XYZ file of C-alpha atoms in Angstrom:
499
model
C 33.800 -23.571 -21.405
C 35.895 -25.643 -18.361
C 36.482 -21.752 -17.545
C 33.111 -21.333 -16.367
C 32.551 -24.245 -14.228
C 33.782 -22.868 -11.235
C 31.792 -20.091 -11.562
C 28.332 -21.994 -12.285
C 29.605 -24.465 -8.635
C 30.042 -20.717 -7.090
C 26.934 -19.251 -8.404
C 24.627 -22.529 -7.616
C 25.636 -22.868 -4.047
C 25.083 -18.961 -3.344
C 21.537 -19.866 -5.077
C 21.059 -22.369 -2.948
C 22.445 -20.827 0.363
C 19.616 -17.944 -0.214
C 16.681 -20.054 -0.082
C 15.998 -20.160 3.364
C 16.074 -16.300 3.342
C 13.561 -16.968 0.348
C 10.833 -19.275 2.448
C 7.904 -17.416 2.754
C 8.095 -16.435 -1.145
C 8.122 -20.250 -1.838
C 5.321 -21.181 0.052
C 3.680 -18.305 -1.911
C 4.086 -19.262 -5.141
C 3.200 -22.866 -4.482
C 0.062 -21.391 -2.675
C -0.814 -19.850 -5.856
C -0.574 -22.868 -8.167
C -2.524 -24.905 -5.441
C -5.637 -22.073 -5.690
C -4.908 -21.959 -9.482
C -5.305 -26.205 -10.019
C -8.258 -26.257 -7.821
C -10.143 -23.454 -9.704
C -9.267 -25.442 -13.036
C -10.043 -28.502 -11.424
C -13.878 -27.936 -10.089
C -14.267 -25.024 -11.585
C -17.307 -22.117 -10.790
C -18.061 -24.171 -7.635
C -14.215 -24.096 -6.481
C -14.658 -20.156 -5.448
C -15.534 -21.244 -1.485
C -12.694 -23.478 -1.447
C -10.057 -21.162 -3.105
C -11.026 -18.645 -0.532
C -10.613 -21.422 2.347
C -7.172 -23.008 0.962
C -5.913 -19.033 0.163
C -6.738 -17.818 4.051
C -5.027 -20.915 5.525
C -2.342 -20.495 3.240
C -1.796 -16.952 3.902
C -1.972 -17.886 7.904
C 0.776 -20.817 7.131
C 3.257 -17.686 5.464
C 3.131 -14.916 8.071
C 4.284 -18.310 10.764
C 7.264 -18.436 7.903
C 7.583 -14.681 8.171
C 8.009 -14.638 12.248
C 10.763 -17.456 11.720
C 12.688 -15.009 9.291
C 13.284 -12.805 12.350
C 16.089 -15.615 13.498
C 17.165 -15.364 10.498
C 18.202 -11.518 10.183
C 19.168 -11.219 14.301
C 22.995 -10.585 13.077
C 21.860 -8.288 10.273
C 20.353 -7.842 6.720
C 21.357 -10.188 4.490
C 21.333 -10.241 0.322
C 20.679 -12.785 -1.428
C 20.241 -14.685 -5.026
C 23.486 -12.141 -5.859
C 22.066 -9.150 -5.004
C 18.670 -9.180 -5.769
C 16.716 -8.985 -2.751
C 17.547 -7.952 0.229
C 15.866 -9.760 3.807
C 16.233 -7.173 6.854
C 13.957 -6.911 9.791
C 11.622 -4.069 8.863
C 11.251 -5.520 5.646
C 9.947 -8.394 7.250
C 7.622 -6.542 9.157
C 6.468 -5.178 6.003
C 5.480 -7.900 4.809
C 4.089 -9.260 7.797
C 1.503 -6.361 7.584
C 1.077 -7.110 3.732
C -0.053 -10.227 4.563
C -2.581 -9.844 7.564
C -4.068 -7.338 6.002
C -4.509 -9.196 2.893
C -5.654 -12.144 4.922
C -8.776 -9.569 5.831
C -9.021 -8.254 2.670
C -9.641 -12.014 1.003
C -12.494 -12.615 3.763
C -13.647 -9.290 2.867
C -13.950 -9.993 -1.256
C -17.355 -12.339 -0.450
C -18.948 -9.738 2.158
C -19.551 -6.915 -0.923
C -22.939 -8.094 -2.463
C -21.779 -6.449 -5.589
C -18.485 -8.666 -6.055
C -20.099 -11.866 -4.542
C -23.121 -11.788 -7.369
C -20.046 -11.762 -9.514
C -21.106 -14.323 -12.565
C -17.787 -15.467 -13.058
C -17.285 -16.429 -9.337
C -14.412 -15.346 -7.379
C -12.175 -18.161 -7.547
C -10.110 -16.223 -10.345
C -9.713 -13.533 -7.936
C -8.104 -15.067 -5.064
C -5.181 -16.830 -7.303
C -4.951 -13.289 -8.527
C -5.004 -11.901 -5.276
C -2.124 -14.717 -4.403
C 0.361 -13.599 -7.054
C -0.268 -10.590 -6.444
C 0.911 -10.426 -2.904
C 4.221 -12.683 -4.251
C 4.762 -9.700 -6.326
C 4.153 -7.256 -3.289
C 6.402 -9.385 -1.124
C 9.075 -8.740 -3.697
C 8.698 -5.488 -3.854
C 9.616 -5.046 -0.580
C 12.427 -7.614 -1.106
C 13.799 -5.837 -4.005
C 17.131 -3.432 -4.324
C 18.353 -4.182 -7.790
C 17.336 -2.094 -10.731
C 15.814 -5.503 -12.298
C 14.196 -7.256 -9.328
C 12.543 -3.801 -8.861
C 11.186 -3.713 -12.324
C 9.982 -7.265 -12.215
C 8.130 -7.012 -8.999
C 6.234 -3.541 -9.700
C 5.192 -5.160 -13.260
C 3.985 -8.566 -11.436
C 1.663 -6.148 -8.747
C 0.551 -4.215 -11.733
C -0.755 -6.646 -13.813
C -2.518 -8.637 -10.927
C -3.819 -5.043 -10.595
C -5.211 -4.570 -13.237
C -7.119 -7.819 -13.411
C -8.406 -6.856 -9.976
C -10.078 -3.374 -11.518
C -12.076 -5.326 -14.302
C -12.743 -8.110 -12.828
C -16.999 -7.582 -12.970
C -16.864 -7.438 -16.352
C -20.689 -6.908 -16.746
C -20.295 -3.335 -15.170
C -19.137 -0.641 -17.983
C -17.673 1.829 -15.257
C -15.406 -1.157 -14.026
C -14.006 -1.957 -17.147
C -13.636 1.721 -17.595
C -11.755 2.145 -15.021
C -9.529 -0.728 -15.601
C -8.785 0.182 -18.953
C -7.644 3.556 -17.498
C -5.370 1.939 -15.184
C -3.796 -0.666 -17.656
C -2.895 2.839 -19.901
C -1.708 4.871 -17.040
C 0.207 1.862 -16.094
C 1.651 1.130 -19.203
C 2.929 4.447 -19.613
C 4.629 4.248 -15.715
C 6.212 1.246 -16.891
C 7.839 2.829 -19.749
C 8.711 5.871 -17.934
C 10.305 3.725 -15.159
C 11.971 1.430 -17.719
C 13.662 4.342 -19.568
C 15.007 5.440 -16.245
C 16.513 2.046 -15.399
C 18.538 1.875 -18.743
C 19.438 5.474 -18.581
C 20.873 4.351 -14.710
C 22.551 1.096 -16.441
C 24.104 2.678 -18.791
C 25.852 5.489 -17.077
C 26.606 3.139 -13.898
C 27.240 -0.016 -15.795
C 25.567 -2.253 -13.261
C 21.943 -3.391 -12.541
C 23.185 -2.954 -8.101
C 22.499 0.393 -7.612
C 22.236 0.444 -4.151
C 26.157 -0.185 -3.833
C 28.590 2.509 -3.599
C 30.492 1.586 -6.697
C 27.405 2.077 -8.569
C 27.183 5.748 -6.796
C 30.943 5.905 -7.320
C 29.730 5.643 -11.249
C 26.926 7.747 -11.333
C 29.041 10.364 -10.114
C 31.107 10.622 -13.281
C 28.276 11.321 -15.723
C 26.611 14.973 -16.009
C 24.577 15.700 -12.674
C 21.601 16.340 -14.462
C 21.792 13.707 -16.760
C 21.656 10.764 -13.500
C 19.162 12.735 -11.883
C 16.666 12.775 -14.553
C 17.138 8.792 -14.953
C 16.880 8.522 -11.013
C 13.214 10.818 -11.554
C 12.024 8.764 -14.205
C 12.374 5.500 -12.149
C 10.540 7.349 -8.911
C 7.640 8.205 -11.675
C 7.004 4.397 -12.054
C 7.868 3.869 -8.287
C 5.335 6.579 -7.450
C 2.803 5.296 -9.869
C 1.849 2.525 -7.029
C 2.128 5.432 -4.271
C -0.378 7.786 -6.257
C 1.456 11.209 -5.473
C 1.563 13.853 -7.823
C 1.678 13.788 -11.072
C 1.119 10.329 -11.436
C -2.370 10.301 -9.368
C -4.780 10.931 -12.023
C -6.192 7.475 -12.325
C -6.408 7.501 -8.593
C -9.951 8.740 -7.892
C -11.732 6.928 -11.671
C -9.997 3.255 -10.405
C -10.954 3.458 -7.098
C -14.719 4.510 -8.050
C -15.338 2.036 -10.616
C -13.686 -1.263 -8.684
C -15.269 -3.166 -6.569
C -15.370 -1.395 -2.832
C -13.008 -4.733 -1.955
C -10.560 -4.131 -4.326
C -10.553 0.020 -3.925
C -9.494 -1.294 -0.094
C -6.956 -3.857 -1.574
C -5.346 -1.103 -3.822
C -5.383 1.924 -1.486
C -3.623 -0.226 1.108
C -1.355 -3.198 0.665
C 0.659 -1.926 -2.737
C 1.181 1.433 -1.026
C 3.077 -0.121 2.061
C 5.548 -2.192 -0.349
C 5.763 0.865 -2.383
C 7.193 2.389 1.067
C 9.445 -0.112 1.258
C 10.570 -0.147 -1.730
C 11.759 3.559 -1.535
C 13.203 3.049 1.317
C 15.632 0.209 0.346
C 16.151 3.036 -3.114
C 16.747 6.180 -1.982
C 19.281 5.901 1.165
C 22.256 5.885 -1.668
C 21.184 8.851 -3.311
C 20.181 10.614 0.011
C 22.626 9.711 2.149
C 26.202 8.467 -0.189
C 28.538 11.740 0.017
C 29.819 10.304 -4.315
C 26.270 11.252 -5.243
C 26.490 14.018 -7.274
C 23.150 14.785 -8.814
C 19.981 17.022 -7.278
C 19.357 16.636 -3.861
C 16.279 14.058 -4.132
C 15.274 14.971 -0.181
C 14.089 18.721 -1.976
C 12.410 17.013 -4.699
C 10.129 14.484 -2.299
C 9.595 17.627 -0.186
C 8.043 19.283 -2.986
C 6.048 16.088 -4.560
C 4.961 15.464 -0.918
C 4.061 19.228 -0.574
C 1.626 19.336 -3.881
C 0.031 15.713 -2.695
C -1.128 16.870 0.683
C -2.869 20.040 -0.611
C -4.233 18.398 -4.240
C -5.577 15.399 -2.198
C -7.243 16.953 0.361
C -8.320 20.269 -1.271
C -9.911 17.882 -3.988
C -11.383 15.554 -1.111
C -13.330 18.051 -0.269
C -15.486 18.509 -3.370
C -16.013 14.929 -3.614
C -19.983 13.561 -3.039
C -19.378 9.905 -3.832
C -17.526 7.934 -0.702
C -15.349 5.997 -2.623
C -14.058 8.900 -4.889
C -13.782 10.982 -1.617
C -11.612 8.197 0.320
C -9.693 7.963 -2.962
C -8.223 11.725 -3.279
C -7.735 10.964 0.825
C -5.474 8.531 -0.028
C -3.442 10.724 -2.376
C -3.746 12.713 0.831
C -1.889 10.356 3.021
C 0.903 9.246 0.498
C 1.916 12.649 0.580
C 1.972 12.976 4.350
C 3.934 9.330 4.803
C 6.757 10.769 2.407
C 7.827 13.188 5.047
C 8.827 10.593 7.300
C 10.683 9.525 3.847
C 12.218 12.214 2.708
C 13.925 12.417 6.617
C 15.264 8.727 6.088
C 15.942 8.016 9.792
C 15.787 4.891 12.070
C 13.442 6.897 13.717
C 11.713 7.967 10.099
C 11.344 4.893 8.976
C 9.879 3.424 11.969
C 7.076 5.993 11.942
C 6.245 5.040 8.099
C 5.619 1.442 9.012
C 3.562 2.186 12.317
C 1.869 5.099 10.280
C 0.784 3.205 7.089
C -0.165 0.192 9.299
C -2.833 2.303 11.326
C -3.922 4.168 7.920
C -4.424 0.756 5.842
C -6.186 -0.621 8.836
C -8.738 2.251 9.001
C -8.948 2.964 5.127
C -9.929 -0.695 5.100
C -12.211 -0.378 7.874
C -13.490 2.585 6.263
C -14.132 1.059 2.842
C -15.420 -2.070 5.036
C -18.665 0.484 6.217
C -18.746 1.743 2.519
C -19.816 -1.756 1.710
C -21.895 -2.364 4.595
C -24.303 0.671 4.006
C -24.375 -0.114 0.409
C -25.385 -3.537 1.130
C -27.909 -2.647 3.559
C -29.428 0.369 2.214
C -27.797 1.053 -1.315
C -25.888 4.069 -0.264
C -23.178 5.373 -2.065
C -22.965 9.170 -2.429
C -22.279 10.948 1.326
C -26.586 12.483 0.952
C -27.394 9.000 0.770
C -26.189 8.519 4.588
C -28.913 11.317 5.983
C -30.712 9.943 8.942
C -28.964 6.641 9.200
C -26.968 6.831 12.262
C -30.191 6.274 14.363
C -31.097 3.486 12.419
C -27.280 1.630 12.449
C -25.898 3.136 14.948
C -23.178 0.601 15.657
C -21.774 0.595 12.048
C -22.183 4.574 12.239
C -20.469 5.075 15.737
C -17.499 2.714 14.170
C -17.615 5.025 11.291
C -17.075 7.585 13.200
C -14.084 5.748 14.695
C -12.254 5.272 11.908
C -12.619 8.648 10.400
C -11.060 10.362 13.494
C -8.100 7.926 13.013
C -8.229 8.734 9.471
C -8.452 12.680 10.498
C -5.622 12.163 13.322
C -7.390 13.079 15.963
C -6.445 11.570 19.665
C -6.996 9.332 21.063
C -7.177 6.890 18.209
C -4.105 5.391 15.844
C -4.181 7.642 13.482
C -3.338 10.568 15.881
C -0.164 8.770 16.934
C 1.008 7.349 13.860
C 0.741 11.574 12.469
C 2.665 12.384 15.857
C 5.487 9.973 15.466
C 5.841 11.594 12.110
C 5.900 14.921 13.047
C 8.517 13.889 15.600
C 11.077 12.394 13.219
C 10.501 14.849 10.562
C 11.187 17.852 13.355
C 14.134 15.500 15.298
C 16.184 16.354 12.279
C 14.770 19.596 11.354
C 16.637 20.497 15.105
C 19.705 19.583 13.910
C 19.962 21.176 9.731
C 17.408 23.765 10.386
C 16.263 22.562 6.684
C 13.308 25.313 5.168
C 11.811 22.219 3.379
C 11.015 20.196 6.141
C 9.518 23.346 7.503
C 6.777 23.561 5.060
C 6.396 19.796 5.263
C 5.340 20.048 9.165
C 3.104 23.110 8.194
C 1.605 21.498 5.135
C 1.090 18.232 7.198
C -0.588 20.006 9.833
C -2.525 22.556 7.404
C -3.983 19.809 5.187
C -4.828 17.559 8.578
C -7.232 20.608 9.580
C -8.659 20.704 5.927
C -9.336 17.013 5.669
C -11.766 17.732 8.950
C -13.937 19.065 6.070
C -14.480 16.237 4.230
C -14.174 13.420 6.933
C -16.648 15.305 9.244
C -19.396 14.954 6.147
C -20.001 11.482 7.111
C -21.034 11.910 10.505
C -23.036 14.835 9.910
C -25.043 13.316 7.618
C -25.523 10.171 9.374
C -26.291 11.919 12.818
C -27.226 15.344 12.570
C -29.306 15.661 9.382
C -33.330 13.653 8.778
C -34.995 12.033 5.961
C -37.378 9.614 5.493
C -35.946 5.960 6.156
C -34.994 3.630 2.750
C -36.273 0.276 2.744
C -33.773 -2.072 4.771
C -32.588 -4.819 3.044
C -33.121 -8.300 3.990
C -29.849 -9.405 3.717
C -27.843 -8.537 6.758
C -24.341 -7.709 6.554
C -22.708 -9.293 10.116
C -19.147 -10.214 8.908
C -18.957 -6.781 7.963
C -20.024 -4.947 10.683
C -17.828 -7.258 13.005
C -14.730 -6.393 10.649
C -15.713 -2.967 11.459
C -15.884 -3.101 15.309
C -12.958 -5.179 15.710
C -10.906 -2.462 13.254
C -12.524 0.782 15.359
C -11.017 -1.295 19.033
C -7.650 -1.888 17.695
C -7.481 1.763 16.328
C -8.681 3.267 20.188
C -6.121 0.308 21.574
C -3.079 1.264 18.951
C -3.499 5.031 19.783
C -3.310 4.674 23.555
C -0.704 1.957 23.615
C 1.371 2.109 20.167
C 4.507 0.185 21.755
C 1.899 -3.102 20.636
C 3.819 -2.451 17.198
C 6.525 -0.108 18.022
C 8.523 -2.463 20.161
C 8.781 -4.976 17.060
C 10.116 -2.417 14.735
């Protein structure tokens, strides 16, 4: 017992020394407790108060994120016995998550169907804050145990968010499907983690010593274990073949929840990939399969499956669900090269994609609130009746497609540039196939993204009855998003200078 005392003191000193790098997450934990207690005390009447507290708390947490930058000037830091990693790019990922989550918290009450929920939205705010905490942990996780716990925290919160509208049978069905697919992917990932731990004898898989231990194992076995873990991460990213849940869940969930699930968890999952993959892709001691080839094949299939399936959709949310799968495949291009330029490109691309996707779904909510339109065909002739919203929709869809002069074009250009720079050095055929597929599927995306402008402006029908409830908040949000997409497309340095 006495022999352990020095180690206990050393461990406690390390924990206390790590807390200053963990301040935003501490504040998120406190914010979750405050919002939860507020809900318990005031009940259904607490929705507006919980919303105010959650939004104010997120603003404070953004400020704490910015303060962390000064702590990583001298380089990245491992904290809590190498469980988490604090780095400059990780802080930017967390800041992006917090900014987008702040917008989404405001958006929740602007959707008439979600706002009319009989239980109120106070529970939803506490669930969302818990999810944001999990997303922060995903961005920082570098230990197999912390990776699993972070993903599970986000997954549990996501299940509750999808099935929040319990009076809606479609939403309940979507939540059940999400839980079943999530449980299966979690079990697969946990099995992969157990194999990696058994092979290496350590949960700190990002260190060379662990990779050296894995190199002593049969390459097929170690590669199989890594692939199982990637399947669990891929569930949050929704790349092929773990994408089957996306269309039904995105369509069945409330539109603001769809906006949440299609953006911020993807940012956190890609950040997790950039932490998890380097030892397996860059270390000379790794003897398993070429992970880059596997990810390239997955990226190609994901781009093709997502974009071609989206062409056949008539429901707006379902179409955007398949398009998000296609965008995941495109973003994997930058992960495959895993250079500093590639990480900067994927960070910028995910930020502008998330902003555009939130804008598109906000406009879907706007037209549903105003006219009840949910199918693409329902948008016939609405362009002249709602000119500002329709023009914003066109700008946002142009950005999602990746056409000049929007931020979507600049983001895709950065990704192509990062991949091409590596291709010039290696002449890897898989990188060439990725670039060709990315270019061709961008053309394919025109066929479904332009369906909405086509119906808005070029097709006519009798005007539907207009709702007496005006969704001005959604309209203002869409105008801001459209302006930002054009501004960042022309001046990308506003973001790139901080990467």
